[in-house]
Amino acid sequence: IRSLFLVEYDCLTESQQVVRASFVIGSQGSDKIIPCLENAAPKPPQSVRFKYDHKSKGLNISWEFPPNPQGDIKGFQVFRRKSINQPFTMIMEYDFDNSVVKIPRKEIASRTSYKKLIDSNGLNYVLTNFIDESFNKKSEFIYAIGCFDAHGLVSNFSAQFKVKYNNKKRKVDISLVSRQKAPRPYPNMFLEEDVM
């Protein structure tokens, strides 16, 4: 680390011509090791959509990448719960982390709900949809999406939606339960009703 100064002088050349000269002067400086840590958690995924897939007989959940200036999102997580009185369970984690040095995360999916996204050529790819095959025409669940970045930081929850199948319309009924950014330890923080 050093201070740099730009100094300008009027100088006379050998041919007696006046010119403007610039000099850079630096202080002696000092050496110091500075850890470069990025500690901004990613924003939650947005534009979460639901559609009943009659062919696979499950609920198709899709979402979009959140704004991420760091460009370091490396996976998505799908959460589900029966009611606001229960905690969320991670039902799927998509991992497309192609980082050379991987940072371990505190939150890890079970083997049954974990999917590493690598194609036949060994390259990572990204999915922004998931089909919940355990959702049937009698189901009623609350869903939320999250993501994690290359530094092991996780987002808060996306907006939370209650989804159930409507037999008369042959499609799903969707209602907003909570706005986005509810912290993971407190998924009911932004509910309209008193949950304490």
mmCIF file of C-alpha atoms in Angstrom:
data_model
loop_
_atom_site.group_PDB
_atom_site.id
_atom_site.type_symbol
_atom_site.label_atom_id
_atom_site.label_comp_id
_atom_site.label_asym_id
_atom_site.label_seq_id
_atom_site.Cartn_x
_atom_site.Cartn_y
_atom_site.Cartn_z
ATOM 1 C CA ILE A 1 0.000 0.000 0.000
ATOM 2 C CA ARG A 2 1.446 3.344 -0.973
ATOM 3 C CA SER A 3 0.330 6.895 -1.671
ATOM 4 C CA LEU A 4 0.808 8.156 -5.206
ATOM 5 C CA PHE A 5 0.936 11.813 -6.211
ATOM 6 C CA LEU A 6 0.931 13.348 -9.661
ATOM 7 C CA VAL A 7 3.113 16.453 -9.705
ATOM 8 C CA GLU A 8 3.183 18.834 -12.680
ATOM 9 C CA TYR A 9 5.964 21.341 -13.484
ATOM 10 C CA ASP A 10 6.691 23.831 -16.186
ATOM 11 C CA CYS A 11 10.098 22.832 -17.571
ATOM 12 C CA LEU A 12 12.538 24.319 -20.033
ATOM 13 C CA THR A 13 13.924 22.054 -22.744
ATOM 14 C CA GLU A 14 17.456 22.399 -24.240
ATOM 15 C CA SER A 15 15.925 24.353 -27.104
ATOM 16 C CA GLN A 16 14.477 26.853 -24.591
ATOM 17 C CA GLN A 17 10.936 25.635 -25.179
ATOM 18 C CA VAL A 18 8.528 25.607 -22.185
ATOM 19 C CA VAL A 19 6.732 22.273 -21.704
ATOM 20 C CA ARG A 20 4.457 20.894 -19.024
ATOM 21 C CA ALA A 21 5.935 17.770 -17.379
ATOM 22 C CA SER A 22 4.186 15.322 -15.049
ATOM 23 C CA PHE A 23 5.911 13.164 -12.450
ATOM 24 C CA VAL A 24 4.475 10.413 -10.299
ATOM 25 C CA ILE A 25 5.865 10.382 -6.775
ATOM 26 C CA GLY A 26 5.139 7.515 -4.423
ATOM 27 C CA SER A 27 5.568 7.074 -0.689
ATOM 28 C CA GLN A 28 7.700 4.252 0.638
ATOM 29 C CA GLY A 29 4.619 2.090 1.233
ATOM 30 C CA SER A 30 4.016 -0.844 3.508
ATOM 31 C CA ASP A 31 3.138 -4.497 2.982
ATOM 32 C CA LYS A 32 0.078 -6.009 4.621
ATOM 33 C CA ILE A 33 -1.956 -9.134 3.991
ATOM 34 C CA ILE A 34 -5.617 -8.249 3.544
ATOM 35 C CA PRO A 35 -8.154 -11.090 3.387
ATOM 36 C CA CYS A 36 -10.543 -10.511 0.497
ATOM 37 C CA LEU A 37 -13.808 -11.942 1.778
ATOM 38 C CA GLU A 38 -17.149 -11.458 0.109
ATOM 39 C CA ASN A 39 -19.897 -11.663 2.716
ATOM 40 C CA ALA A 40 -22.980 -10.460 0.827
ATOM 41 C CA ALA A 41 -25.520 -13.279 0.742
ATOM 42 C CA PRO A 42 -27.366 -13.691 -2.561
ATOM 43 C CA LYS A 43 -30.918 -12.430 -2.954
ATOM 44 C CA PRO A 44 -33.657 -15.070 -3.124
ATOM 45 C CA PRO A 45 -34.880 -16.371 -6.494
ATOM 46 C CA GLN A 46 -37.800 -14.467 -7.969
ATOM 47 C CA SER A 47 -40.786 -14.930 -10.277
ATOM 48 C CA VAL A 48 -41.716 -18.297 -8.750
ATOM 49 C CA ARG A 49 -44.415 -20.010 -10.827
ATOM 50 C CA PHE A 50 -46.440 -23.204 -10.389
ATOM 51 C CA LYS A 51 -48.202 -25.407 -12.923
ATOM 52 C CA TYR A 52 -49.625 -28.891 -12.576
ATOM 53 C CA ASP A 53 -47.911 -31.237 -15.025
ATOM 54 C CA HIS A 54 -50.585 -33.742 -16.087
ATOM 55 C CA LYS A 55 -48.058 -35.842 -18.006
ATOM 56 C CA SER A 56 -45.696 -36.495 -15.090
ATOM 57 C CA LYS A 57 -48.503 -36.107 -12.510
ATOM 58 C CA GLY A 58 -46.627 -33.610 -10.390
ATOM 59 C CA LEU A 59 -46.257 -29.925 -9.635
ATOM 60 C CA ASN A 60 -43.866 -28.050 -11.937
ATOM 61 C CA ILE A 61 -42.168 -25.241 -9.990
ATOM 62 C CA SER A 62 -40.085 -22.700 -11.909
ATOM 63 C CA TRP A 63 -38.207 -19.539 -10.945
ATOM 64 C CA GLU A 64 -35.726 -16.974 -12.223
ATOM 65 C CA PHE A 65 -32.222 -16.016 -11.148
ATOM 66 C CA PRO A 66 -32.210 -13.096 -8.714
ATOM 67 C CA PRO A 67 -30.139 -9.987 -9.488
ATOM 68 C CA ASN A 68 -26.577 -10.983 -8.562
ATOM 69 C CA PRO A 69 -23.800 -8.477 -9.373
ATOM 70 C CA GLN A 70 -21.160 -10.892 -8.045
ATOM 71 C CA GLY A 71 -22.293 -13.571 -10.515
ATOM 72 C CA ASP A 72 -21.505 -16.297 -7.976
ATOM 73 C CA ILE A 73 -24.786 -18.193 -7.486
ATOM 74 C CA LYS A 74 -23.931 -21.906 -7.537
ATOM 75 C CA GLY A 75 -27.149 -23.678 -6.630
ATOM 76 C CA PHE A 76 -30.868 -23.590 -5.907
ATOM 77 C CA GLN A 77 -32.910 -25.172 -3.125
ATOM 78 C CA VAL A 78 -36.628 -26.019 -3.105
ATOM 79 C CA PHE A 79 -38.406 -25.984 0.272
ATOM 80 C CA ARG A 80 -41.830 -27.282 1.249
ATOM 81 C CA ARG A 81 -44.014 -27.469 4.353
ATOM 82 C CA LYS A 82 -47.585 -28.516 5.137
ATOM 83 C CA SER A 83 -48.598 -25.427 7.131
ATOM 84 C CA ILE A 84 -47.209 -22.266 8.723
ATOM 85 C CA ASN A 85 -46.961 -24.202 12.013
ATOM 86 C CA GLN A 86 -44.327 -26.548 10.585
ATOM 87 C CA PRO A 87 -40.720 -25.911 9.529
ATOM 88 C CA PHE A 88 -39.642 -26.076 5.907
ATOM 89 C CA THR A 89 -38.025 -29.227 4.555
ATOM 90 C CA MET A 90 -35.579 -29.035 1.665
ATOM 91 C CA ILE A 91 -37.009 -31.349 -0.988
ATOM 92 C CA MET A 92 -34.432 -30.646 -3.720
ATOM 93 C CA GLU A 93 -31.040 -29.018 -4.089
ATOM 94 C CA TYR A 94 -29.503 -28.302 -7.483
ATOM 95 C CA ASP A 95 -25.733 -27.888 -7.282
ATOM 96 C CA PHE A 96 -23.960 -26.448 -10.340
ATOM 97 C CA ASP A 97 -20.860 -25.275 -8.460
ATOM 98 C CA ASN A 98 -17.886 -25.314 -10.832
ATOM 99 C CA SER A 99 -15.566 -23.457 -8.419
ATOM 100 C CA VAL A 100 -11.970 -24.654 -8.293
ATOM 101 C CA VAL A 101 -11.881 -24.208 -4.514
ATOM 102 C CA LYS A 102 -15.194 -25.249 -2.968
ATOM 103 C CA ILE A 103 -16.215 -23.745 0.355
ATOM 104 C CA PRO A 104 -18.247 -26.135 2.530
ATOM 105 C CA ARG A 105 -21.742 -24.980 3.445
ATOM 106 C CA LYS A 106 -23.445 -25.391 6.801
ATOM 107 C CA GLU A 107 -26.744 -26.371 5.183
ATOM 108 C CA ILE A 108 -26.520 -29.677 3.315
ATOM 109 C CA ALA A 109 -29.266 -31.552 1.491
ATOM 110 C CA SER A 110 -29.945 -35.233 2.135
ATOM 111 C CA ARG A 111 -28.723 -37.667 -0.524
ATOM 112 C CA THR A 112 -32.241 -38.208 -1.819
ATOM 113 C CA SER A 113 -32.838 -34.514 -2.433
ATOM 114 C CA TYR A 114 -29.382 -33.594 -3.814
ATOM 115 C CA LYS A 115 -28.610 -33.355 -7.533
ATOM 116 C CA LYS A 116 -25.231 -32.358 -8.987
ATOM 117 C CA LEU A 117 -25.895 -30.834 -12.413
ATOM 118 C CA ILE A 118 -23.182 -32.172 -14.730
ATOM 119 C CA ASP A 119 -23.861 -33.187 -18.327
ATOM 120 C CA SER A 120 -22.316 -36.112 -20.255
ATOM 121 C CA ASN A 121 -19.349 -33.928 -21.263
ATOM 122 C CA GLY A 122 -18.526 -33.189 -17.620
ATOM 123 C CA LEU A 123 -19.755 -29.587 -17.837
ATOM 124 C CA ASN A 124 -22.051 -27.952 -15.320
ATOM 125 C CA TYR A 125 -25.501 -26.763 -16.386
ATOM 126 C CA VAL A 126 -28.289 -24.852 -14.645
ATOM 127 C CA LEU A 127 -31.911 -25.819 -14.022
ATOM 128 C CA THR A 128 -34.520 -23.310 -12.861
ATOM 129 C CA ASN A 129 -37.450 -25.671 -12.497
ATOM 130 C CA PHE A 130 -38.340 -28.743 -10.464
ATOM 131 C CA ILE A 131 -41.212 -31.233 -10.637
ATOM 132 C CA ASP A 132 -42.500 -32.293 -7.221
ATOM 133 C CA GLU A 133 -43.788 -35.772 -8.040
ATOM 134 C CA SER A 134 -45.107 -36.256 -4.503
ATOM 135 C CA PHE A 135 -47.652 -33.461 -5.144
ATOM 136 C CA ASN A 136 -50.974 -35.021 -6.126
ATOM 137 C CA LYS A 137 -54.509 -33.773 -6.689
ATOM 138 C CA LYS A 138 -55.242 -33.896 -2.933
ATOM 139 C CA SER A 139 -52.049 -32.141 -1.823
ATOM 140 C CA GLU A 140 -51.782 -28.720 -0.232
ATOM 141 C CA PHE A 141 -48.254 -27.426 0.464
ATOM 142 C CA ILE A 142 -46.415 -24.167 1.054
ATOM 143 C CA TYR A 143 -43.356 -23.740 -1.190
ATOM 144 C CA ALA A 144 -40.343 -21.417 -1.166
ATOM 145 C CA ILE A 145 -37.089 -21.307 -3.145
ATOM 146 C CA GLY A 146 -33.602 -20.386 -1.955
ATOM 147 C CA CYS A 147 -30.130 -20.242 -3.462
ATOM 148 C CA PHE A 148 -26.499 -20.374 -2.366
ATOM 149 C CA ASP A 149 -23.295 -18.845 -3.708
ATOM 150 C CA ALA A 150 -19.682 -19.890 -4.203
ATOM 151 C CA HIS A 151 -18.775 -18.598 -0.720
ATOM 152 C CA GLY A 152 -21.234 -20.871 1.075
ATOM 153 C CA LEU A 153 -23.679 -18.029 1.766
ATOM 154 C CA VAL A 154 -27.394 -18.780 1.465
ATOM 155 C CA SER A 155 -30.254 -16.495 0.507
ATOM 156 C CA ASN A 156 -33.375 -15.853 2.523
ATOM 157 C CA PHE A 157 -36.591 -17.466 1.308
ATOM 158 C CA SER A 158 -38.308 -16.389 -1.873
ATOM 159 C CA ALA A 159 -41.961 -15.417 -1.594
ATOM 160 C CA GLN A 160 -43.893 -18.305 -0.027
ATOM 161 C CA PHE A 161 -46.926 -19.720 -1.800
ATOM 162 C CA LYS A 162 -49.656 -22.145 -0.762
ATOM 163 C CA VAL A 163 -50.470 -24.447 -3.667
ATOM 164 C CA LYS A 164 -53.357 -26.905 -4.004
ATOM 165 C CA TYR A 165 -55.011 -28.615 -6.943
ATOM 166 C CA ASN A 166 -58.430 -27.374 -8.069
ATOM 167 C CA ASN A 167 -60.378 -30.308 -9.572
ATOM 168 C CA LYS A 168 -63.040 -28.096 -11.167
ATOM 169 C CA LYS A 169 -60.532 -25.927 -13.050
ATOM 170 C CA ARG A 170 -58.030 -28.797 -13.570
ATOM 171 C CA LYS A 171 -55.183 -26.536 -12.486
ATOM 172 C CA VAL A 172 -53.569 -25.337 -9.271
ATOM 173 C CA ASP A 173 -54.816 -22.592 -6.970
ATOM 174 C CA ILE A 174 -51.966 -20.422 -5.709
ATOM 175 C CA SER A 175 -52.078 -17.976 -2.811
ATOM 176 C CA LEU A 176 -49.319 -15.811 -1.372
ATOM 177 C CA VAL A 177 -48.435 -16.735 2.216
ATOM 178 C CA SER A 178 -45.469 -14.444 2.797
ATOM 179 C CA ARG A 179 -43.465 -11.908 0.834
ATOM 180 C CA GLN A 180 -39.850 -12.697 -0.038
ATOM 181 C CA LYS A 181 -36.759 -12.296 2.161
ATOM 182 C CA ALA A 182 -38.069 -14.072 5.269
ATOM 183 C CA PRO A 183 -34.954 -15.316 7.107
ATOM 184 C CA ARG A 184 -34.510 -19.085 7.101
ATOM 185 C CA PRO A 185 -34.716 -19.398 10.902
ATOM 186 C CA TYR A 186 -37.921 -17.288 10.898
ATOM 187 C CA PRO A 187 -40.007 -18.261 7.857
ATOM 188 C CA ASN A 188 -43.155 -16.721 9.394
ATOM 189 C CA MET A 189 -41.626 -13.289 10.005
ATOM 190 C CA PHE A 190 -43.638 -11.522 7.299
ATOM 191 C CA LEU A 191 -46.995 -13.252 7.727
ATOM 192 C CA GLU A 192 -49.973 -10.932 8.023
ATOM 193 C CA GLU A 193 -51.436 -12.794 10.999
ATOM 194 C CA ASP A 194 -50.003 -12.985 14.506
ATOM 195 C CA VAL A 195 -48.014 -16.241 14.737
ATOM 196 C CA MET A 196 -46.365 -15.684 18.135
#
